[in-house]
């Protein structure tokens, strides 16, 4: 005889018999997964909006289920999902602001380099024009022999 064995019938399982608690738990788990995906770059903003919405819905549903006497497991999952969604949103906003400031820095650097290149090209064009003018002056100073120009 096992006298110390826990009686499983006296402890209700998480969301046993409560459809709103079960739905809140499922939505909270989905929100939790989406919130974790929110920490990945490029996928974050796509996953954070549904994660936050599902987390809010799960929170409301789990509060309703907890007020009816259901276990609070779904409430904990919803709160964790909302906290992770908020954390992922903050991380994504920080990464985006760092990226924007870096791009602004690079843009200023690139504009300066483009202006330097444009000045060099203008200087090279002036040098080419001067050399072309000198070649034309030299060409016009030498008389062209008609026999050589006719190929004889």
JSON list of C-alpha atoms in Angstrom, two decimals:
[
{"chain": "A", "resi": 1, "resn": "UNK", "atom": "CA", "xyz": [0.00, 0.00, 0.00]},
{"chain": "A", "resi": 2, "resn": "UNK", "atom": "CA", "xyz": [1.22, 3.40, -0.91]},
{"chain": "A", "resi": 3, "resn": "UNK", "atom": "CA", "xyz": [-0.02, 5.93, 1.54]},
{"chain": "A", "resi": 4, "resn": "UNK", "atom": "CA", "xyz": [2.29, 8.73, 0.44]},
{"chain": "A", "resi": 5, "resn": "UNK", "atom": "CA", "xyz": [1.26, 8.61, -3.19]},
{"chain": "A", "resi": 6, "resn": "UNK", "atom": "CA", "xyz": [-0.26, 11.88, -4.35]},
{"chain": "A", "resi": 7, "resn": "UNK", "atom": "CA", "xyz": [-3.91, 11.77, -5.20]},
{"chain": "A", "resi": 8, "resn": "UNK", "atom": "CA", "xyz": [-4.09, 12.95, -8.80]},
{"chain": "A", "resi": 9, "resn": "UNK", "atom": "CA", "xyz": [-7.85, 13.43, -8.66]},
{"chain": "A", "resi": 10, "resn": "UNK", "atom": "CA", "xyz": [-7.60, 16.16, -5.99]},
{"chain": "A", "resi": 11, "resn": "UNK", "atom": "CA", "xyz": [-5.22, 18.39, -8.01]},
{"chain": "A", "resi": 12, "resn": "UNK", "atom": "CA", "xyz": [-6.86, 19.93, -11.08]},
{"chain": "A", "resi": 13, "resn": "UNK", "atom": "CA", "xyz": [-4.73, 19.97, -14.15]},
{"chain": "A", "resi": 14, "resn": "UNK", "atom": "CA", "xyz": [-4.06, 23.25, -15.86]},
{"chain": "A", "resi": 15, "resn": "UNK", "atom": "CA", "xyz": [-7.26, 24.40, -17.54]},
{"chain": "A", "resi": 16, "resn": "UNK", "atom": "CA", "xyz": [-9.20, 21.20, -16.88]},
{"chain": "A", "resi": 17, "resn": "UNK", "atom": "CA", "xyz": [-12.73, 21.61, -18.07]},
{"chain": "A", "resi": 18, "resn": "UNK", "atom": "CA", "xyz": [-12.52, 25.32, -18.89]},
{"chain": "A", "resi": 19, "resn": "UNK", "atom": "CA", "xyz": [-12.58, 26.11, -22.61]},
{"chain": "A", "resi": 20, "resn": "UNK", "atom": "CA", "xyz": [-11.63, 29.76, -22.04]},
{"chain": "A", "resi": 21, "resn": "UNK", "atom": "CA", "xyz": [-8.62, 28.67, -19.98]},
{"chain": "A", "resi": 22, "resn": "UNK", "atom": "CA", "xyz": [-7.56, 26.16, -22.62]},
{"chain": "A", "resi": 23, "resn": "UNK", "atom": "CA", "xyz": [-7.96, 28.74, -25.38]},
{"chain": "A", "resi": 24, "resn": "UNK", "atom": "CA", "xyz": [-6.01, 31.28, -23.32]},
{"chain": "A", "resi": 25, "resn": "UNK", "atom": "CA", "xyz": [-3.23, 28.76, -22.76]},
{"chain": "A", "resi": 26, "resn": "UNK", "atom": "CA", "xyz": [-3.03, 27.87, -26.47]},
{"chain": "A", "resi": 27, "resn": "UNK", "atom": "CA", "xyz": [-3.04, 31.53, -27.52]},
{"chain": "A", "resi": 28, "resn": "UNK", "atom": "CA", "xyz": [-0.45, 32.31, -24.86]},
{"chain": "A", "resi": 29, "resn": "UNK", "atom": "CA", "xyz": [1.85, 29.55, -26.09]},
{"chain": "A", "resi": 30, "resn": "UNK", "atom": "CA", "xyz": [1.50, 30.75, -29.69]},
{"chain": "A", "resi": 31, "resn": "UNK", "atom": "CA", "xyz": [2.19, 34.31, -28.53]},
{"chain": "A", "resi": 32, "resn": "UNK", "atom": "CA", "xyz": [5.20, 33.05, -26.60]},
{"chain": "A", "resi": 33, "resn": "UNK", "atom": "CA", "xyz": [6.64, 31.34, -29.67]},
{"chain": "A", "resi": 34, "resn": "UNK", "atom": "CA", "xyz": [6.03, 34.43, -31.82]},
{"chain": "A", "resi": 35, "resn": "UNK", "atom": "CA", "xyz": [7.61, 36.64, -29.16]},
{"chain": "A", "resi": 36, "resn": "UNK", "atom": "CA", "xyz": [10.71, 34.45, -29.20]},
{"chain": "A", "resi": 37, "resn": "UNK", "atom": "CA", "xyz": [10.80, 34.69, -33.01]},
{"chain": "A", "resi": 38, "resn": "UNK", "atom": "CA", "xyz": [10.63, 38.46, -32.52]},
{"chain": "A", "resi": 39, "resn": "UNK", "atom": "CA", "xyz": [14.23, 38.45, -31.29]},
{"chain": "A", "resi": 40, "resn": "UNK", "atom": "CA", "xyz": [15.48, 37.36, -34.73]},
{"chain": "A", "resi": 41, "resn": "UNK", "atom": "CA", "xyz": [16.51, 40.18, -37.04]},
{"chain": "A", "resi": 42, "resn": "UNK", "atom": "CA", "xyz": [14.26, 40.78, -40.05]},
{"chain": "A", "resi": 43, "resn": "UNK", "atom": "CA", "xyz": [11.53, 38.49, -38.70]},
{"chain": "A", "resi": 44, "resn": "UNK", "atom": "CA", "xyz": [11.00, 40.50, -35.54]},
{"chain": "A", "resi": 45, "resn": "UNK", "atom": "CA", "xyz": [8.55, 43.15, -36.67]},
{"chain": "A", "resi": 46, "resn": "UNK", "atom": "CA", "xyz": [6.48, 40.59, -38.55]},
{"chain": "A", "resi": 47, "resn": "UNK", "atom": "CA", "xyz": [6.16, 38.33, -35.51]},
{"chain": "A", "resi": 48, "resn": "UNK", "atom": "CA", "xyz": [5.83, 40.96, -32.79]},
{"chain": "A", "resi": 49, "resn": "UNK", "atom": "CA", "xyz": [2.47, 42.40, -33.82]},
{"chain": "A", "resi": 50, "resn": "UNK", "atom": "CA", "xyz": [0.62, 39.05, -33.77]},
{"chain": "A", "resi": 51, "resn": "UNK", "atom": "CA", "xyz": [2.52, 38.05, -30.61]},
{"chain": "A", "resi": 52, "resn": "UNK", "atom": "CA", "xyz": [1.38, 41.17, -28.78]},
{"chain": "A", "resi": 53, "resn": "UNK", "atom": "CA", "xyz": [-2.21, 40.80, -29.99]},
{"chain": "A", "resi": 54, "resn": "UNK", "atom": "CA", "xyz": [-2.39, 37.11, -29.07]},
{"chain": "A", "resi": 55, "resn": "UNK", "atom": "CA", "xyz": [-0.72, 37.83, -25.74]},
{"chain": "A", "resi": 56, "resn": "UNK", "atom": "CA", "xyz": [-3.33, 40.49, -24.89]},
{"chain": "A", "resi": 57, "resn": "UNK", "atom": "CA", "xyz": [-6.19, 38.19, -25.92]},
{"chain": "A", "resi": 58, "resn": "UNK", "atom": "CA", "xyz": [-4.66, 35.33, -23.90]},
{"chain": "A", "resi": 59, "resn": "UNK", "atom": "CA", "xyz": [-4.26, 37.65, -20.91]},
{"chain": "A", "resi": 60, "resn": "UNK", "atom": "CA", "xyz": [-7.89, 38.74, -21.03]},
{"chain": "A", "resi": 61, "resn": "UNK", "atom": "CA", "xyz": [-9.15, 35.18, -21.49]},
{"chain": "A", "resi": 62, "resn": "UNK", "atom": "CA", "xyz": [-6.95, 33.85, -18.70]},
{"chain": "A", "resi": 63, "resn": "UNK", "atom": "CA", "xyz": [-8.12, 36.60, -16.32]},
{"chain": "A", "resi": 64, "resn": "UNK", "atom": "CA", "xyz": [-11.71, 35.61, -17.09]},
{"chain": "A", "resi": 65, "resn": "UNK", "atom": "CA", "xyz": [-10.87, 31.92, -16.56]},
{"chain": "A", "resi": 66, "resn": "UNK", "atom": "CA", "xyz": [-8.99, 32.66, -13.31]},
{"chain": "A", "resi": 67, "resn": "UNK", "atom": "CA", "xyz": [-11.94, 34.64, -12.00]},
{"chain": "A", "resi": 68, "resn": "UNK", "atom": "CA", "xyz": [-14.09, 31.55, -12.54]},
{"chain": "A", "resi": 69, "resn": "UNK", "atom": "CA", "xyz": [-11.72, 29.45, -10.42]},
{"chain": "A", "resi": 70, "resn": "UNK", "atom": "CA", "xyz": [-9.49, 27.87, -13.10]},
{"chain": "A", "resi": 71, "resn": "UNK", "atom": "CA", "xyz": [-5.78, 27.38, -12.40]},
{"chain": "A", "resi": 72, "resn": "UNK", "atom": "CA", "xyz": [-3.57, 30.34, -13.22]},
{"chain": "A", "resi": 73, "resn": "UNK", "atom": "CA", "xyz": [-1.19, 28.57, -15.63]},
{"chain": "A", "resi": 74, "resn": "UNK", "atom": "CA", "xyz": [-2.61, 30.31, -18.69]},
{"chain": "A", "resi": 75, "resn": "UNK", "atom": "CA", "xyz": [-2.31, 33.67, -16.93]},
{"chain": "A", "resi": 76, "resn": "UNK", "atom": "CA", "xyz": [1.37, 33.07, -16.26]},
{"chain": "A", "resi": 77, "resn": "UNK", "atom": "CA", "xyz": [1.99, 32.04, -19.88]},
{"chain": "A", "resi": 78, "resn": "UNK", "atom": "CA", "xyz": [0.16, 35.13, -21.17]},
{"chain": "A", "resi": 79, "resn": "UNK", "atom": "CA", "xyz": [2.15, 37.45, -18.90]},
{"chain": "A", "resi": 80, "resn": "UNK", "atom": "CA", "xyz": [5.43, 35.83, -19.95]},
{"chain": "A", "resi": 81, "resn": "UNK", "atom": "CA", "xyz": [4.44, 36.13, -23.63]},
{"chain": "A", "resi": 82, "resn": "UNK", "atom": "CA", "xyz": [3.60, 39.82, -23.22]},
{"chain": "A", "resi": 83, "resn": "UNK", "atom": "CA", "xyz": [6.86, 40.48, -21.36]},
{"chain": "A", "resi": 84, "resn": "UNK", "atom": "CA", "xyz": [8.87, 38.72, -24.06]},
{"chain": "A", "resi": 85, "resn": "UNK", "atom": "CA", "xyz": [6.97, 40.58, -26.80]},
{"chain": "A", "resi": 86, "resn": "UNK", "atom": "CA", "xyz": [7.79, 43.88, -25.11]},
{"chain": "A", "resi": 87, "resn": "UNK", "atom": "CA", "xyz": [11.43, 42.84, -24.69]},
{"chain": "A", "resi": 88, "resn": "UNK", "atom": "CA", "xyz": [11.71, 41.78, -28.31]},
{"chain": "A", "resi": 89, "resn": "UNK", "atom": "CA", "xyz": [10.09, 45.05, -29.39]},
{"chain": "A", "resi": 90, "resn": "UNK", "atom": "CA", "xyz": [12.62, 47.03, -27.39]},
{"chain": "A", "resi": 91, "resn": "UNK", "atom": "CA", "xyz": [15.49, 45.01, -28.87]},
{"chain": "A", "resi": 92, "resn": "UNK", "atom": "CA", "xyz": [14.14, 45.46, -32.40]},
{"chain": "A", "resi": 93, "resn": "UNK", "atom": "CA", "xyz": [13.70, 49.23, -31.86]},
{"chain": "A", "resi": 94, "resn": "UNK", "atom": "CA", "xyz": [17.25, 49.48, -30.52]},
{"chain": "A", "resi": 95, "resn": "UNK", "atom": "CA", "xyz": [18.66, 47.57, -33.49]},
{"chain": "A", "resi": 96, "resn": "UNK", "atom": "CA", "xyz": [16.65, 49.70, -35.92]},
{"chain": "A", "resi": 97, "resn": "UNK", "atom": "CA", "xyz": [17.82, 52.97, -34.35]},
{"chain": "A", "resi": 98, "resn": "UNK", "atom": "CA", "xyz": [21.44, 51.80, -34.39]},
{"chain": "A", "resi": 99, "resn": "UNK", "atom": "CA", "xyz": [21.08, 50.81, -38.04]},
{"chain": "A", "resi": 100, "resn": "UNK", "atom": "CA", "xyz": [19.54, 54.17, -38.97]},
{"chain": "A", "resi": 101, "resn": "UNK", "atom": "CA", "xyz": [22.29, 56.13, -37.22]},
{"chain": "A", "resi": 102, "resn": "UNK", "atom": "CA", "xyz": [24.96, 53.99, -38.91]},
{"chain": "A", "resi": 103, "resn": "UNK", "atom": "CA", "xyz": [23.31, 54.52, -42.29]},
{"chain": "A", "resi": 104, "resn": "UNK", "atom": "CA", "xyz": [23.22, 58.30, -41.71]},
{"chain": "A", "resi": 105, "resn": "UNK", "atom": "CA", "xyz": [26.92, 58.22, -40.85]},
{"chain": "A", "resi": 106, "resn": "UNK", "atom": "CA", "xyz": [27.66, 56.18, -43.97]},
{"chain": "A", "resi": 107, "resn": "UNK", "atom": "CA", "xyz": [25.49, 58.44, -46.10]},
{"chain": "A", "resi": 108, "resn": "UNK", "atom": "CA", "xyz": [27.50, 61.50, -45.06]},
{"chain": "A", "resi": 109, "resn": "UNK", "atom": "CA", "xyz": [30.73, 59.64, -45.77]},
{"chain": "A", "resi": 110, "resn": "UNK", "atom": "CA", "xyz": [29.48, 58.47, -49.18]},
{"chain": "A", "resi": 111, "resn": "UNK", "atom": "CA", "xyz": [28.29, 61.96, -50.16]},
{"chain": "A", "resi": 112, "resn": "UNK", "atom": "CA", "xyz": [31.73, 63.37, -49.28]},
{"chain": "A", "resi": 113, "resn": "UNK", "atom": "CA", "xyz": [33.45, 60.67, -51.33]},
{"chain": "A", "resi": 114, "resn": "UNK", "atom": "CA", "xyz": [31.11, 61.32, -54.28]},
{"chain": "A", "resi": 115, "resn": "UNK", "atom": "CA", "xyz": [31.93, 65.02, -54.15]},
{"chain": "A", "resi": 116, "resn": "UNK", "atom": "CA", "xyz": [35.67, 64.23, -54.04]},
{"chain": "A", "resi": 117, "resn": "UNK", "atom": "CA", "xyz": [35.33, 61.95, -57.06]},
{"chain": "A", "resi": 118, "resn": "UNK", "atom": "CA", "xyz": [33.33, 64.59, -58.92]},
{"chain": "A", "resi": 119, "resn": "UNK", "atom": "CA", "xyz": [36.07, 67.18, -58.27]},
{"chain": "A", "resi": 120, "resn": "UNK", "atom": "CA", "xyz": [38.73, 64.75, -59.49]},
{"chain": "A", "resi": 121, "resn": "UNK", "atom": "CA", "xyz": [36.75, 64.02, -62.65]},
{"chain": "A", "resi": 122, "resn": "UNK", "atom": "CA", "xyz": [36.36, 67.74, -63.36]},
{"chain": "A", "resi": 123, "resn": "UNK", "atom": "CA", "xyz": [40.10, 68.25, -62.85]},
{"chain": "A", "resi": 124, "resn": "UNK", "atom": "CA", "xyz": [40.87, 65.33, -65.17]},
{"chain": "A", "resi": 125, "resn": "UNK", "atom": "CA", "xyz": [38.48, 66.78, -67.77]},
{"chain": "A", "resi": 126, "resn": "UNK", "atom": "CA", "xyz": [40.29, 70.14, -67.63]},
{"chain": "A", "resi": 127, "resn": "UNK", "atom": "CA", "xyz": [43.65, 68.40, -68.03]},
{"chain": "A", "resi": 128, "resn": "UNK", "atom": "CA", "xyz": [42.35, 66.41, -70.99]},
{"chain": "A", "resi": 129, "resn": "UNK", "atom": "CA", "xyz": [40.99, 69.57, -72.62]},
{"chain": "A", "resi": 130, "resn": "UNK", "atom": "CA", "xyz": [44.36, 71.29, -72.15]},
{"chain": "A", "resi": 131, "resn": "UNK", "atom": "CA", "xyz": [46.25, 68.32, -73.62]},
{"chain": "A", "resi": 132, "resn": "UNK", "atom": "CA", "xyz": [43.83, 68.17, -76.56]},
{"chain": "A", "resi": 133, "resn": "UNK", "atom": "CA", "xyz": [44.33, 71.87, -77.22]},
{"chain": "A", "resi": 134, "resn": "UNK", "atom": "CA", "xyz": [48.13, 71.44, -77.10]},
{"chain": "A", "resi": 135, "resn": "UNK", "atom": "CA", "xyz": [47.91, 68.53, -79.58]},
{"chain": "A", "resi": 136, "resn": "UNK", "atom": "CA", "xyz": [45.80, 70.62, -81.96]},
{"chain": "A", "resi": 137, "resn": "UNK", "atom": "CA", "xyz": [48.30, 73.50, -81.70]},
{"chain": "A", "resi": 138, "resn": "UNK", "atom": "CA", "xyz": [51.20, 71.16, -82.40]},
{"chain": "A", "resi": 139, "resn": "UNK", "atom": "CA", "xyz": [49.30, 69.57, -85.28]},
{"chain": "A", "resi": 140, "resn": "UNK", "atom": "CA", "xyz": [48.53, 72.92, -86.85]},
{"chain": "A", "resi": 141, "resn": "UNK", "atom": "CA", "xyz": [52.15, 74.13, -86.54]},
{"chain": "A", "resi": 142, "resn": "UNK", "atom": "CA", "xyz": [53.54, 71.33, -88.74]},
{"chain": "A", "resi": 143, "resn": "UNK", "atom": "CA", "xyz": [52.73, 71.51, -92.45]},
{"chain": "A", "resi": 144, "resn": "UNK", "atom": "CA", "xyz": [51.29, 68.32, -93.77]},
{"chain": "A", "resi": 145, "resn": "UNK", "atom": "CA", "xyz": [53.05, 66.97, -96.83]},
{"chain": "A", "resi": 146, "resn": "UNK", "atom": "CA", "xyz": [50.48, 66.23, -99.53]},
{"chain": "A", "resi": 147, "resn": "UNK", "atom": "CA", "xyz": [52.36, 63.21, -100.82]},
{"chain": "A", "resi": 148, "resn": "UNK", "atom": "CA", "xyz": [52.48, 61.57, -97.41]},
{"chain": "A", "resi": 149, "resn": "UNK", "atom": "CA", "xyz": [48.80, 62.29, -96.82]},
{"chain": "A", "resi": 150, "resn": "UNK", "atom": "CA", "xyz": [47.88, 60.76, -100.19]},
{"chain": "A", "resi": 151, "resn": "UNK", "atom": "CA", "xyz": [49.77, 57.58, -99.41]},
{"chain": "A", "resi": 152, "resn": "UNK", "atom": "CA", "xyz": [52.58, 57.88, -101.97]}
]
